[in-house]
PDB file of C-alpha atoms in Angstrom:
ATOM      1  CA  UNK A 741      79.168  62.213  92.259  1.00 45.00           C
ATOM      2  CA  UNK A 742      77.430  61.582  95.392  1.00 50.00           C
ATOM      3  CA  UNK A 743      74.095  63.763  97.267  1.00 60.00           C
ATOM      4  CA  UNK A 744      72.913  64.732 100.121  1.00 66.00           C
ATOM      5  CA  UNK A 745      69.626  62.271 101.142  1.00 67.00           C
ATOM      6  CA  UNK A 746      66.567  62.978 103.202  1.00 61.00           C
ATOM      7  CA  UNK A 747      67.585  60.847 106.677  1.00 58.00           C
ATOM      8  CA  UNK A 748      63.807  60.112 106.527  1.00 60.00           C
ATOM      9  CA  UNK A 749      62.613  59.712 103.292  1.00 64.00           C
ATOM     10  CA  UNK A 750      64.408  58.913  99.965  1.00 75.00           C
ATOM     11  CA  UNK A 751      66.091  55.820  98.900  1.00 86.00           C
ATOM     12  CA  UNK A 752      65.799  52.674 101.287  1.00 89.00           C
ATOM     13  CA  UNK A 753      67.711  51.454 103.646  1.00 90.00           C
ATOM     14  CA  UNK A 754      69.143  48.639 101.705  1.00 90.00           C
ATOM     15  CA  UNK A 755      69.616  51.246  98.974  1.00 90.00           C
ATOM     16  CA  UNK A 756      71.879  52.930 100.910  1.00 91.00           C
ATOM     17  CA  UNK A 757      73.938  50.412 102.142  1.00 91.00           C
ATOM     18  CA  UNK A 758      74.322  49.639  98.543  1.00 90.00           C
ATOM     19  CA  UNK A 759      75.126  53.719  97.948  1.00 91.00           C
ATOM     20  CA  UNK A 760      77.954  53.443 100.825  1.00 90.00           C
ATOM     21  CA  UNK A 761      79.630  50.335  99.614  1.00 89.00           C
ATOM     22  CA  UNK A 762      80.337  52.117  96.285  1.00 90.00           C
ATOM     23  CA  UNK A 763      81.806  55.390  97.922  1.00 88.00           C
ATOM     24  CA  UNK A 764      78.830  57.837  98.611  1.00 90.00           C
ATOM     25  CA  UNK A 765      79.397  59.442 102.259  1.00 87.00           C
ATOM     26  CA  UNK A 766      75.948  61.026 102.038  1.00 91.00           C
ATOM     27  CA  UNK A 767      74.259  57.530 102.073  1.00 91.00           C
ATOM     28  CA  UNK A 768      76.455  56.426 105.118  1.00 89.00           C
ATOM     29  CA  UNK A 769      74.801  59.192 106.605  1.00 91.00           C
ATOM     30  CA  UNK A 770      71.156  59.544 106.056  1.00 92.00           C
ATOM     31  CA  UNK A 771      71.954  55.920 107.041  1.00 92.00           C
ATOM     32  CA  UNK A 772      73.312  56.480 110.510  1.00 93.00           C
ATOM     33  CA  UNK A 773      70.649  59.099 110.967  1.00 93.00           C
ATOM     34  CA  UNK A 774      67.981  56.257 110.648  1.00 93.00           C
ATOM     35  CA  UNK A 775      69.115  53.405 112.126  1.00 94.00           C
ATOM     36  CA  UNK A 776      71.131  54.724 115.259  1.00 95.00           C
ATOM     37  CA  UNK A 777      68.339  55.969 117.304  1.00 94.00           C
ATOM     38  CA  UNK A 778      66.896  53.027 117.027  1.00 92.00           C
ATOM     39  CA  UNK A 779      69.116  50.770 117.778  1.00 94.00           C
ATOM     40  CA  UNK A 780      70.223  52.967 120.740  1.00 93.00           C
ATOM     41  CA  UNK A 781      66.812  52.902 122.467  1.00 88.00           C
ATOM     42  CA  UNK A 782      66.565  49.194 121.719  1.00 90.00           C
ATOM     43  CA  UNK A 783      70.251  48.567 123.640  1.00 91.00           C
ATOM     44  CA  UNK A 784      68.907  50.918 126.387  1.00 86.00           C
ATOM     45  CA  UNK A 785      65.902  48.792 127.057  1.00 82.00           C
ATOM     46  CA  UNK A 786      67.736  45.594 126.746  1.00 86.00           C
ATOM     47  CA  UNK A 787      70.596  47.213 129.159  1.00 83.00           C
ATOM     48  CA  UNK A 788      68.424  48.228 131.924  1.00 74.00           C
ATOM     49  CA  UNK A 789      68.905  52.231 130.867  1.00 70.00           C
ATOM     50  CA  UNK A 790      72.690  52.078 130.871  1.00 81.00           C
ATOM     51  CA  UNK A 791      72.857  54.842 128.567  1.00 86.00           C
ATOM     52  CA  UNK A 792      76.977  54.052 128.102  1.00 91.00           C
ATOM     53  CA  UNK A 793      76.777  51.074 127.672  1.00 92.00           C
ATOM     54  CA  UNK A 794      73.993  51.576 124.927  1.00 92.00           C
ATOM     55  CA  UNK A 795      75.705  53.502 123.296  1.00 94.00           C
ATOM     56  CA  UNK A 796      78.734  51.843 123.144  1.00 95.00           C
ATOM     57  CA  UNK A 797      76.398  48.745 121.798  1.00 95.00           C
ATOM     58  CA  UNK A 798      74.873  51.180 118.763  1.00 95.00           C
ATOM     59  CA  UNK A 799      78.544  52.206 117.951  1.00 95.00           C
ATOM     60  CA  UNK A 800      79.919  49.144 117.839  1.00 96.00           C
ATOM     61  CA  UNK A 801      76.445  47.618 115.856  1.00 95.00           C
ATOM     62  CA  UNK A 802      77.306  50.695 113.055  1.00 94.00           C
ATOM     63  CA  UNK A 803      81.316  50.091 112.805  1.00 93.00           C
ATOM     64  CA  UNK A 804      79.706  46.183 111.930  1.00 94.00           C
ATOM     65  CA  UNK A 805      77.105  47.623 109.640  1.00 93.00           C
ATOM     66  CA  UNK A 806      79.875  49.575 107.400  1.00 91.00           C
ATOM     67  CA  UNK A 807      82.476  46.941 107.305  1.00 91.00           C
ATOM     68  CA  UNK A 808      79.781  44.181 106.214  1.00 89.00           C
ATOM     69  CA  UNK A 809      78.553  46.997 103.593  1.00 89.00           C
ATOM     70  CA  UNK A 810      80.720  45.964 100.446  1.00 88.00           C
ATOM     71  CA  UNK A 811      79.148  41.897 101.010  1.00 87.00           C
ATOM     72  CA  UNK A 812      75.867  43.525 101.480  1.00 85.00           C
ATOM     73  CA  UNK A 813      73.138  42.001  99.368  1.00 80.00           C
ATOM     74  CA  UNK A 814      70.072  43.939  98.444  1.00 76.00           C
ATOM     75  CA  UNK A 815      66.723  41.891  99.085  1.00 76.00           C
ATOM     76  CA  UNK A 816      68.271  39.116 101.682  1.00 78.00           C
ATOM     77  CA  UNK A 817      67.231  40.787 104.964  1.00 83.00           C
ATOM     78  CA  UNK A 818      66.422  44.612 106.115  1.00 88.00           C
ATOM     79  CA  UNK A 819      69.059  46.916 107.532  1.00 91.00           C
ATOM     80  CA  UNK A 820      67.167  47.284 110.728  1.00 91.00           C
ATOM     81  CA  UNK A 821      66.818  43.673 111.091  1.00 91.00           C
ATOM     82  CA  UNK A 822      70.176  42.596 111.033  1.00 92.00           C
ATOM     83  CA  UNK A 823      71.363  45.388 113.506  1.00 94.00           C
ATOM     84  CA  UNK A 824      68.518  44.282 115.801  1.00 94.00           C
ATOM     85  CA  UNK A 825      70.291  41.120 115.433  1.00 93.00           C
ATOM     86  CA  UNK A 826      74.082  42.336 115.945  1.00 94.00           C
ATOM     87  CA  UNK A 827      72.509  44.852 119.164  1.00 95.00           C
ATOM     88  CA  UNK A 828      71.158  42.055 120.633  1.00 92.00           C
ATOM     89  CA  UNK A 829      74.347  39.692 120.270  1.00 91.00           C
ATOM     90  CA  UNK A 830      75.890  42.536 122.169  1.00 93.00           C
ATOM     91  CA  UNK A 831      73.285  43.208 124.561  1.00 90.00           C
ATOM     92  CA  UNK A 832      73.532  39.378 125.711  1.00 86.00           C
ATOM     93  CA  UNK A 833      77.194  39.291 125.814  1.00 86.00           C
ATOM     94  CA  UNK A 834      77.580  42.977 128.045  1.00 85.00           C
ATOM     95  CA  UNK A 835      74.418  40.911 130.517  1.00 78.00           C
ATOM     96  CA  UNK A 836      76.578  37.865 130.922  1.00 78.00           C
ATOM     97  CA  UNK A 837      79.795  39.865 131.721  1.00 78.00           C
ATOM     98  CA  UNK A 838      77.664  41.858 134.242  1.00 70.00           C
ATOM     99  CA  UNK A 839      76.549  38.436 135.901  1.00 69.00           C
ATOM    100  CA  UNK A 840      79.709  37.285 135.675  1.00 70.00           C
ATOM    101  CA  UNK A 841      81.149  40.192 137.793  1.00 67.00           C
ATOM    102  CA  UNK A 842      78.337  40.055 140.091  1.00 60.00           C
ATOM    103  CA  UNK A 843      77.158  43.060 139.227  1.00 47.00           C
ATOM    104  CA  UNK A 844      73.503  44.064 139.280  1.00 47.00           C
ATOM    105  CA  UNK A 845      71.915  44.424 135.963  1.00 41.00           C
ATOM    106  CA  UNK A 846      69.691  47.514 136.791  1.00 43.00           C
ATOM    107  CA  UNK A 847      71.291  51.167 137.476  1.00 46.00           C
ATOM    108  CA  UNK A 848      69.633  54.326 138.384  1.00 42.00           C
ATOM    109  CA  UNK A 849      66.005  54.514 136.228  1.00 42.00           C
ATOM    110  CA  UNK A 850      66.117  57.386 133.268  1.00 44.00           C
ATOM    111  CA  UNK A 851      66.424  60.890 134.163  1.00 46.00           C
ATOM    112  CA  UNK A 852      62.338  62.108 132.617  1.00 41.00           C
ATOM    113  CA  UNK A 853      62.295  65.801 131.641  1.00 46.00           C
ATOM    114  CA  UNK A 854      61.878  68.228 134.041  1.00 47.00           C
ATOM    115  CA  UNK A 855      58.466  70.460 133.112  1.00 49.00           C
ATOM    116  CA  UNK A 856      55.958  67.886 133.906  1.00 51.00           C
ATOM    117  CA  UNK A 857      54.896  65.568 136.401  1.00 53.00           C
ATOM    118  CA  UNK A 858      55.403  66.716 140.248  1.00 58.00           C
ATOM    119  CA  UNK A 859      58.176  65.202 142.289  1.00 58.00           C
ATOM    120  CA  UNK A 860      56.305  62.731 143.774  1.00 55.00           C
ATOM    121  CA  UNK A 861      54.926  61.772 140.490  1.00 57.00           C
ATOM    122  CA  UNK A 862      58.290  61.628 138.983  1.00 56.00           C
ATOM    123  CA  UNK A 863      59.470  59.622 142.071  1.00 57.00           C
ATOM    124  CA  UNK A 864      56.159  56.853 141.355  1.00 53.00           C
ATOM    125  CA  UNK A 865      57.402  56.844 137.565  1.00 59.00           C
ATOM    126  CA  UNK A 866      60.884  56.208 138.625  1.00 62.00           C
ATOM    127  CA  UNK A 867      59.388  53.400 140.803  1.00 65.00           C
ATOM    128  CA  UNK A 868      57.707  51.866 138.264  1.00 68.00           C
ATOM    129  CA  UNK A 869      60.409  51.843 135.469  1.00 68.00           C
ATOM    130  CA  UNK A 870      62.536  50.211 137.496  1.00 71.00           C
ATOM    131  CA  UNK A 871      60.264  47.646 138.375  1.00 72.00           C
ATOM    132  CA  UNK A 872      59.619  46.680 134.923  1.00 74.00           C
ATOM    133  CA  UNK A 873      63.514  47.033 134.299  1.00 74.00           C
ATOM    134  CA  UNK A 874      63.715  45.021 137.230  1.00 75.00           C
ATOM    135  CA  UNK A 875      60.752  42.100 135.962  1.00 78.00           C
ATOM    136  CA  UNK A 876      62.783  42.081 132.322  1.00 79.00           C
ATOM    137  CA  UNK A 877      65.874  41.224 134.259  1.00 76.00           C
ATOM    138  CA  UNK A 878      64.249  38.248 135.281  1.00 80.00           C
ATOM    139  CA  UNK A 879      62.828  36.495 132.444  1.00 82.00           C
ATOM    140  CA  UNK A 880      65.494  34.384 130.378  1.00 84.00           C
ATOM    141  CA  UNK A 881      67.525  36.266 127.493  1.00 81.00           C
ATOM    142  CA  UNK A 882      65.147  34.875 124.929  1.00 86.00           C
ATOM    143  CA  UNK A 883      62.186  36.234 126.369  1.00 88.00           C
ATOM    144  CA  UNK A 884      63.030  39.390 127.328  1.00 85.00           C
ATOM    145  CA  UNK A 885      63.714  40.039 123.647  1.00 87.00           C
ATOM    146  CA  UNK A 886      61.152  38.991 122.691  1.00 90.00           C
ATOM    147  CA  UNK A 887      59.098  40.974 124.794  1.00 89.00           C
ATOM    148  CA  UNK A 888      60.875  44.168 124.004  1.00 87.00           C
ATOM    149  CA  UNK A 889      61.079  43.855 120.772  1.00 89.00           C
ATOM    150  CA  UNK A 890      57.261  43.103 120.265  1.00 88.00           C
ATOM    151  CA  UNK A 891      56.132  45.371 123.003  1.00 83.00           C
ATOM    152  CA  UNK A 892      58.498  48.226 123.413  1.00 80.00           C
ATOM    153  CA  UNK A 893      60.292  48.321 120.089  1.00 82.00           C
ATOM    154  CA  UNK A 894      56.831  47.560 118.356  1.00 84.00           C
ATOM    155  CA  UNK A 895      58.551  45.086 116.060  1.00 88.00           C
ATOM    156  CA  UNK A 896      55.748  42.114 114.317  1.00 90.00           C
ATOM    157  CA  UNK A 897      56.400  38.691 115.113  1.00 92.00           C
ATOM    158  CA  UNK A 898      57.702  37.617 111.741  1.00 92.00           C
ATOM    159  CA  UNK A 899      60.315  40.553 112.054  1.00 90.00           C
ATOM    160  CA  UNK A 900      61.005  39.488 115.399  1.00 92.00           C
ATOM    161  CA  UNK A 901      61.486  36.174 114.060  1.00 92.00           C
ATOM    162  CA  UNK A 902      63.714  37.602 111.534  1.00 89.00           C
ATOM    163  CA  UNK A 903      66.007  39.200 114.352  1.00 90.00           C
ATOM    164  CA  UNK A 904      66.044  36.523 116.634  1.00 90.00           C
ATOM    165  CA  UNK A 905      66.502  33.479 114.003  1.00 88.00           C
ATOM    166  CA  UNK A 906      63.662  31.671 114.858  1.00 91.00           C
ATOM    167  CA  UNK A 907      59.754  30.686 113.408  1.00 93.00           C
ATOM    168  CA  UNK A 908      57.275  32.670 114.199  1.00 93.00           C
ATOM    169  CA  UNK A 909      55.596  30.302 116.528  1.00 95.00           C
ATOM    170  CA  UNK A 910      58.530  30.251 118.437  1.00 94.00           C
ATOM    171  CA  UNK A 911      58.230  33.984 119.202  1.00 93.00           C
ATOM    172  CA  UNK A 912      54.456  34.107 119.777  1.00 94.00           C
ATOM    173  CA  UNK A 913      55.676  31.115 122.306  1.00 94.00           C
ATOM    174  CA  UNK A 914      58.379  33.482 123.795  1.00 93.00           C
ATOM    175  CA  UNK A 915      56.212  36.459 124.187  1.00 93.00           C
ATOM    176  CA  UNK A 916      53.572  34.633 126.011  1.00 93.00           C
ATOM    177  CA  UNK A 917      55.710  32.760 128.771  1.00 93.00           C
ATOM    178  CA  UNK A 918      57.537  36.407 128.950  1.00 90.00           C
ATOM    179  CA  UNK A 919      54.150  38.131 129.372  1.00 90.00           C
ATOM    180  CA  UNK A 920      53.217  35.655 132.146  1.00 90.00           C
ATOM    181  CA  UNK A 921      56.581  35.592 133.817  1.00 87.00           C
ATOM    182  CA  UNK A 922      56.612  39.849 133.897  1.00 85.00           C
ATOM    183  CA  UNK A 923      52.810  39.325 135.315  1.00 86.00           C
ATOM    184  CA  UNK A 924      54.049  37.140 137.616  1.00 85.00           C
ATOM    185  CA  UNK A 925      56.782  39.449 138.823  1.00 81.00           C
ATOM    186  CA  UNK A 926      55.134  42.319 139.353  1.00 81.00           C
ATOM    187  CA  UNK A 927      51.963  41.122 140.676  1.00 81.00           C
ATOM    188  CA  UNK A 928      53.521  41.345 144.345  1.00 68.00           C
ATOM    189  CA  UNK A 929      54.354  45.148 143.469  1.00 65.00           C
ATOM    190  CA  UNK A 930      51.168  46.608 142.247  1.00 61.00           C
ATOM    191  CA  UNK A 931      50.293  48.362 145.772  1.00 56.00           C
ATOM    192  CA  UNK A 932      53.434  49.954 146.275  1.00 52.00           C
ATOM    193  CA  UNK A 933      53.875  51.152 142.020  1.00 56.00           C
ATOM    194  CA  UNK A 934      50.390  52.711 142.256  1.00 54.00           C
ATOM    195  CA  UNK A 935      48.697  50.390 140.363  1.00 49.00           C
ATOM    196  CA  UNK A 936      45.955  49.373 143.130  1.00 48.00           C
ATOM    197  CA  UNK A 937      43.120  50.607 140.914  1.00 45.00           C
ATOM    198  CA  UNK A 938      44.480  49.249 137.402  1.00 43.00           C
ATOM    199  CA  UNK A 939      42.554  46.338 135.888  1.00 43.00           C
ATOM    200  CA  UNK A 940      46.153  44.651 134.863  1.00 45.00           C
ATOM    201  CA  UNK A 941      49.708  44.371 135.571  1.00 41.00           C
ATOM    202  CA  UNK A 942      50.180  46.012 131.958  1.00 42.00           C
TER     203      UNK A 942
END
């Protein structure tokens, strides 16, 4: 007999994956419900705000998730650090395609709700998002995930570690040089992004 679960509380993740892989729909889910936002706003970060393409990433990291679900085993890693892991494979290989056209890896900057800041405001966000979208776009694949998923995603660095398959040192290391190199970057831009009076490049 299977239940309906809380998508935010309940049984864990791993639990879950354990529910789904013997037949319960309602764990597959509270599952989905959990992980899939995410792992969408981490592919959207990674992807320069290509909202398709981010999705299409998050699908494609679930349809992995539920085939891999009747080999899962409880205790070895956390749900939300392998599909870190899987998004991120995906991320990289959609980046070198794009390079590989010639394509620029930066689109339009995300639409922000209408309701708040003026037009010009908006415009100076804009400006600014892109600019960081811009910086990330330049730092090497290993250090741009390691930036966003320690300063964006708000992962710790032994989860980060976890994710990217590497000791912890190696990610402090990563998200150092990445810090410097986004610094670096944007350091030219601070007049014209509105950041003349800030004490940092942030």
């Amino acid at each position: 007999m299977t239940m309906a679960y809380d998508a935010e509380a309940g049984p864990s993740d791993e639990a879950l994956m354990v529910l789904y892989a013997n037949g319960d729909r309602h764990a597959a889910l509270a599952l989905t419900q959990r992980v899939t936002p995410r792992v969408l706003a981490y592919a959207a970060r990674m992807l320069a705000g290509d909202r398709a393409e981010a999705e299409d990433v998050a699908q494609e990291t679930m349809l992995r998730l539920w085939r891999m679900a009747p080999e899962w085993r409880q205790g070895e890693t956390k749900v939300t650090t392998w599909a870190y892991r899987v998004a991120t494979n995906l991320c990289i290989d959609r980046q070198r395609s794009r390079r590989r056209k010639g394509q620029m890896a930066l689109d339009d900057a995300p639409d922000l709700a209408d309701g708040g800041p003026t037009a010009d405001q908006r415009l100076q966000d804009n400006h600014r998002v892109a600019a960081l979208e811009a910086a990330l776009a330049e730092l090497p694949d290993r250090q741009r995930q390691a930036v966003v998923l320690r300063h964006i995603e708000g992962l710790s660095n032994p989860e980060i570690a976890a994710v990217m398959e590497i000791g912890v040192e190696a990610v402090e290391s990563l998200t150092a040089r990445g810090k410097r190199s986004l610094a670096a970057v944007l350091s030219g831009q601070r007049g014209a992004l509105g950041y003349e009076d800030d004490g940092h490049a942030g």
